[in-house]
Amino acid sequence: MLKFWTSILVVFFPLFLFSQVEIDSLLNELDSTIDKSEFYHNKKETEINKLRSLLKLTAINVQKYEIYEKLYGEYKFYQSDSALNYARKSMKIATELKDLAKINTSKLNLASTMGTLGMYKEATDILNKINIKSTPEIKGAYFGACSTLYLSMSDFAATSQEKNDYLKLTQQYRDSSYHFYPEKSEPFIIHHSNKLFENKKYDETIRLLSDYFSKIDKNNPDKAVVAYIISQAYQHKKEYEQEKKWLILSALSDLQLEKKEYISLRSLAYIMYEEGDIDRAYKYMKRTLEDALFCNARLRTFEISKMMPIINEAYQKQNDTNRKQLVMFLVSASILSLFLMVVLFLLFKQMKKLSKAKQEISSTNSQLITLNNELHLFNEKLNETNNTLKEANLVKEIYIGRYMDQCSVYIRKLDEYRRKLNVIVTSGKTTELVKMIKSKEFIEEELKDFYHNFDQTFLLLFPNFIEDFNNLLTDNEDIKLKQGELMNTELRIFALIRLGISDSVKIAEFLRYSLSTIYNYRTKLRNKALGPRDEFEANVMRIGSINK
């Protein structure tokens, strides 16, 4: 028995994993599409503006009618008020042309748009006045419009009896429309799939529409409808991962075609809510509500209004939880920082006491060396277990160690200097004291040692820096160092830039040069760059990064 279940797991687990990766990829694509909503909106408006421009160039009623019909098609699922306006304009032109087929087609467009706007009485009045026998070629469209209208009315029915009556009418008109479409035409396939779906033939529905889906052009608004029907078939088969996949495909088609009146994204938002992905649920539902309001699709707005408070409440609760966690984190960090400051203060105080005696300093240095060795071993272990440490952390670690050593040396030198001055003062050698105070020899020696220590540390971090830097310069412009020099001023300037200090003011203070001198050095070396001058310092920043 155990072998049987193990075999089942081995066979089906990779399939499940692949399915999950596919859905995650589709969700990321959907998120990207929502984020690029302005791009698709501008694309839609561009198409509409092209049609409007054509309208200004013609005075022929037949051409006007065709353009009005195209504008109606553009606005049908985009903005209901504008769609209604162009449907009325189409009917006006059709009436002037006295073309009965065009008149009835315009009336169907009017009724369909009024249904979207919730004007059910006006829509039914228009449909009831159409003499469909006079235009048999649009019977399929007529029955389809009636079916859609009564389906919408069933959602607003006050009682279950009225809802059932509207659903019966919906089915009757849908069955009637089915017989007036050419076989293998798009409306025929969609209505046939609906019939299969209503008869609970879900596998046949999926087979029919899955084959057809790949053949539909991506600019066809019915692509989303087909994907949605497939998702509902999978829902009834309780294959929820497939349901989610096809809902995403449907939503992608809706959003990329800038359709504002749709169902898929709303249904997907509720699934995300049930799975605990509150951020996506809120994002999807918010976009759905914005689109429904933009389109003025009253049925969709009504449906969204029942779900939005639930998701919004969950979203607010999640935000409150995240906010509390952030506050706790900040409080903990503040307490830890305060504790560390106290520890550092006590450590500094202790070091100050230890500096009073040479023996104590030696002992403390030994302890510090031991501690540094321990820290070094500990850091090596950390580096072995966490190879994702950034270059900046390594630089800081080494420079802090050097800084501590340098501070210890400076404290000793300052103490020796203080004792020397104390001896001179005690001896009454005022002239010698003034001479020593005015002398810059001590400062210059310390600066020389400081820069030498900086050069050593930097070249320890980036041993090939000078060679790599010269490779960035044009031929015969290599920087030549004098005997005994580790680095010169030009190299130190760009060493600081490599460490992330790009502000010329800070560089000037560090190297004790004027700001204009630093600017001149930087400009001079940029002009010697082998590649583009504006990329020179960026290339310097990349020196040594491959080895990290």
CSV table of C-alpha atoms in Angstrom, one decimal, residues 55-254:
chain,number,residue,atom,x,y,z
A,55,LEU,CA,-16.0,60.7,-38.8
A,56,LYS,CA,-14.9,64.3,-39.5
A,57,LEU,CA,-13.7,63.4,-43.0
A,58,THR,CA,-17.0,62.0,-44.3
A,59,ALA,CA,-20.5,63.4,-45.0
A,60,ILE,CA,-21.9,60.2,-46.5
A,61,ASN,CA,-24.6,58.6,-44.2
A,62,VAL,CA,-23.6,55.0,-45.1
A,63,GLN,CA,-20.0,55.7,-44.1
A,64,LYS,CA,-21.2,57.6,-41.0
A,65,TYR,CA,-23.3,54.6,-40.0
A,66,GLU,CA,-20.4,52.2,-40.3
A,67,ILE,CA,-18.1,54.5,-38.2
A,68,TYR,CA,-20.8,54.9,-35.6
A,69,GLU,CA,-21.2,51.1,-35.4
A,70,LYS,CA,-17.4,50.7,-34.9
A,71,LEU,CA,-17.4,53.4,-32.2
A,72,TYR,CA,-20.3,51.6,-30.5
A,73,GLY,CA,-18.2,48.4,-30.6
A,74,GLU,CA,-15.2,50.2,-29.1
A,75,TYR,CA,-17.4,51.7,-26.3
A,76,LYS,CA,-19.7,48.7,-25.7
A,77,PHE,CA,-17.6,47.1,-22.9
A,78,TYR,CA,-15.6,50.3,-22.2
A,79,GLN,CA,-18.0,53.2,-21.4
A,80,SER,CA,-21.8,52.5,-21.5
A,81,ASP,CA,-22.9,56.1,-21.7
A,82,SER,CA,-20.8,56.7,-24.8
A,83,ALA,CA,-21.9,53.4,-26.3
A,84,LEU,CA,-25.6,54.4,-25.8
A,85,ASN,CA,-24.9,57.8,-27.5
A,86,TYR,CA,-23.3,56.2,-30.6
A,87,ALA,CA,-26.1,53.5,-30.8
A,88,ARG,CA,-28.6,56.4,-30.9
A,89,LYS,CA,-26.6,58.2,-33.6
A,90,SER,CA,-26.5,54.9,-35.6
A,91,MET,CA,-30.2,54.5,-35.3
A,92,LYS,CA,-30.8,58.1,-36.5
A,93,ILE,CA,-28.6,57.6,-39.6
A,94,ALA,CA,-30.3,54.2,-40.2
A,95,THR,CA,-33.7,55.9,-40.0
A,96,GLU,CA,-32.6,58.5,-42.5
A,97,LEU,CA,-31.3,55.7,-44.8
A,98,LYS,CA,-34.6,53.8,-44.3
A,99,ASP,CA,-32.6,50.6,-44.0
A,100,LEU,CA,-34.7,48.2,-41.8
A,101,ALA,CA,-31.8,45.9,-41.1
A,102,LYS,CA,-29.6,48.8,-39.9
A,103,ILE,CA,-32.5,50.2,-37.9
A,104,ASN,CA,-33.1,46.9,-36.1
A,105,THR,CA,-29.4,46.4,-35.5
A,106,SER,CA,-29.2,49.8,-33.9
A,107,LYS,CA,-32.2,49.0,-31.7
A,108,LEU,CA,-30.5,45.8,-30.6
A,109,ASN,CA,-27.4,47.8,-29.7
A,110,LEU,CA,-29.5,50.3,-27.8
A,111,ALA,CA,-31.3,47.6,-25.9
A,112,SER,CA,-28.0,45.8,-25.0
A,113,THR,CA,-26.4,49.0,-23.7
A,114,MET,CA,-29.5,49.9,-21.7
A,115,GLY,CA,-29.4,46.5,-20.1
A,116,THR,CA,-25.8,47.2,-19.0
A,117,LEU,CA,-26.9,50.6,-17.6
A,118,GLY,CA,-29.8,48.9,-15.7
A,119,MET,CA,-32.5,50.5,-17.9
A,120,TYR,CA,-34.4,47.2,-18.1
A,121,LYS,CA,-37.8,48.7,-18.9
A,122,GLU,CA,-36.5,50.8,-21.7
A,123,ALA,CA,-34.6,47.9,-23.1
A,124,THR,CA,-37.5,45.5,-23.1
A,125,ASP,CA,-39.7,48.1,-24.7
A,126,ILE,CA,-37.3,48.5,-27.5
A,127,LEU,CA,-36.9,44.7,-28.0
A,128,ASN,CA,-40.7,44.2,-28.0
A,129,LYS,CA,-41.2,46.8,-30.7
A,130,ILE,CA,-38.7,45.2,-33.1
A,131,ASN,CA,-40.4,43.3,-36.0
A,132,ILE,CA,-37.8,40.6,-36.2
A,133,LYS,CA,-39.6,38.8,-39.0
A,134,SER,CA,-38.8,41.6,-41.3
A,135,THR,CA,-35.0,41.1,-40.8
A,136,PRO,CA,-34.5,37.3,-40.3
A,137,GLU,CA,-30.7,37.7,-40.8
A,138,ILE,CA,-30.4,39.2,-37.3
A,139,LYS,CA,-32.6,36.8,-35.5
A,140,GLY,CA,-29.7,35.1,-33.7
A,141,ALA,CA,-28.4,38.5,-32.4
A,142,TYR,CA,-32.0,39.5,-31.4
A,143,PHE,CA,-32.6,36.3,-29.3
A,144,GLY,CA,-29.1,36.6,-27.9
A,145,ALA,CA,-29.8,40.2,-26.7
A,146,CYS,CA,-33.1,39.1,-25.2
A,147,SER,CA,-31.3,36.2,-23.4
A,148,THR,CA,-28.6,38.5,-22.0
A,149,LEU,CA,-31.2,41.1,-20.9
A,150,TYR,CA,-33.3,38.6,-18.9
A,151,LEU,CA,-30.3,37.0,-17.4
A,152,SER,CA,-29.3,40.5,-16.0
A,153,MET,CA,-32.9,41.1,-14.8
A,154,SER,CA,-32.8,37.8,-12.9
A,155,ASP,CA,-29.9,39.1,-10.8
A,156,PHE,CA,-32.1,42.0,-9.6
A,157,ALA,CA,-35.3,40.0,-9.2
A,158,ALA,CA,-37.1,40.7,-5.9
A,159,THR,CA,-38.4,37.2,-5.3
A,160,SER,CA,-37.3,33.7,-6.2
A,161,GLN,CA,-40.4,33.3,-8.4
A,162,GLU,CA,-39.5,36.3,-10.5
A,163,LYS,CA,-35.9,35.1,-10.7
A,164,ASN,CA,-36.9,31.7,-12.0
A,165,ASP,CA,-39.3,33.2,-14.5
A,166,TYR,CA,-36.4,35.4,-15.9
A,167,LEU,CA,-34.1,32.5,-16.0
A,168,LYS,CA,-36.6,30.4,-18.0
A,169,LEU,CA,-36.9,33.3,-20.5
A,170,THR,CA,-33.1,33.5,-20.6
A,171,GLN,CA,-32.9,29.8,-21.5
A,172,GLN,CA,-35.7,30.0,-24.0
A,173,TYR,CA,-34.2,32.9,-25.9
A,174,ARG,CA,-30.7,31.3,-25.7
A,175,ASP,CA,-32.0,28.1,-27.2
A,176,SER,CA,-33.8,30.1,-29.9
A,177,SER,CA,-30.7,32.1,-30.8
A,178,TYR,CA,-28.7,28.8,-31.1
A,179,HIS,CA,-30.6,27.8,-34.3
A,180,PHE,CA,-30.0,31.1,-36.2
A,181,TYR,CA,-26.2,31.2,-36.2
A,182,PRO,CA,-24.1,29.5,-38.9
A,183,GLU,CA,-22.5,26.2,-37.6
A,184,LYS,CA,-18.9,26.6,-36.4
A,185,SER,CA,-19.4,30.4,-36.2
A,186,GLU,CA,-18.2,32.1,-33.0
A,187,PRO,CA,-21.7,32.8,-31.6
A,188,PHE,CA,-22.8,29.2,-32.5
A,189,ILE,CA,-19.8,27.8,-30.6
A,190,ILE,CA,-20.4,30.0,-27.6
A,191,HIS,CA,-24.1,29.2,-27.4
A,192,HIS,CA,-23.5,25.5,-28.0
A,193,SER,CA,-21.0,25.5,-25.1
A,194,ASN,CA,-23.5,27.2,-22.9
A,195,LYS,CA,-26.1,24.6,-23.7
A,196,LEU,CA,-23.6,21.8,-22.9
A,197,PHE,CA,-22.7,23.6,-19.7
A,198,GLU,CA,-26.4,23.9,-18.7
A,199,ASN,CA,-26.8,20.2,-19.3
A,200,LYS,CA,-23.8,19.5,-17.0
A,201,LYS,CA,-21.6,18.2,-19.8
A,202,TYR,CA,-18.6,19.9,-18.5
A,203,ASP,CA,-15.9,17.7,-20.2
A,204,GLU,CA,-17.5,18.3,-23.6
A,205,THR,CA,-17.7,22.0,-22.8
A,206,ILE,CA,-14.0,22.1,-22.0
A,207,ARG,CA,-13.0,20.1,-25.1
A,208,LEU,CA,-15.1,22.3,-27.4
A,209,LEU,CA,-13.8,25.6,-26.0
A,210,SER,CA,-10.2,24.7,-25.3
A,211,ASP,CA,-9.7,23.8,-29.0
A,212,TYR,CA,-11.5,27.0,-30.0
A,213,PHE,CA,-9.7,29.3,-27.5
A,214,SER,CA,-6.3,28.9,-29.2
A,215,LYS,CA,-7.8,29.9,-32.6
A,216,ILE,CA,-9.3,33.2,-31.3
A,217,ASP,CA,-7.5,36.4,-32.2
A,218,LYS,CA,-6.1,38.2,-29.1
A,219,ASN,CA,-8.0,41.4,-30.1
A,220,ASN,CA,-11.3,39.6,-30.0
A,221,PRO,CA,-13.3,40.6,-26.9
A,222,ASP,CA,-15.0,37.2,-26.9
A,223,LYS,CA,-11.7,35.5,-26.0
A,224,ALA,CA,-12.3,36.4,-22.4
A,225,VAL,CA,-15.9,35.1,-22.5
A,226,VAL,CA,-14.6,31.7,-23.8
A,227,ALA,CA,-12.0,31.5,-21.1
A,228,TYR,CA,-14.6,32.4,-18.4
A,229,ILE,CA,-17.0,29.6,-19.5
A,230,ILE,CA,-14.1,27.1,-19.4
A,231,SER,CA,-13.3,28.3,-15.8
A,232,GLN,CA,-16.9,27.7,-14.8
A,233,ALA,CA,-16.8,24.2,-16.2
A,234,TYR,CA,-13.7,23.4,-14.2
A,235,GLN,CA,-15.3,24.9,-11.1
A,236,HIS,CA,-18.2,22.5,-11.4
A,237,LYS,CA,-15.7,19.7,-11.9
A,238,LYS,CA,-14.1,20.9,-8.6
A,239,GLU,CA,-10.7,21.3,-10.4
A,240,TYR,CA,-10.0,24.7,-8.7
A,241,GLU,CA,-6.5,25.2,-9.9
A,242,GLN,CA,-7.7,25.0,-13.5
A,243,GLU,CA,-10.6,27.3,-12.7
A,244,LYS,CA,-8.1,29.8,-11.4
A,245,LYS,CA,-5.9,29.5,-14.4
A,246,TRP,CA,-8.7,30.1,-16.9
A,247,LEU,CA,-10.1,33.0,-14.8
A,248,ILE,CA,-6.6,34.6,-15.0
A,249,LEU,CA,-6.5,34.1,-18.8
A,250,SER,CA,-10.0,35.7,-19.1
A,251,ALA,CA,-9.0,38.6,-16.9
A,252,LEU,CA,-5.8,39.2,-18.9
A,253,SER,CA,-7.8,39.4,-22.1
A,254,ASP,CA,-10.3,41.8,-20.5
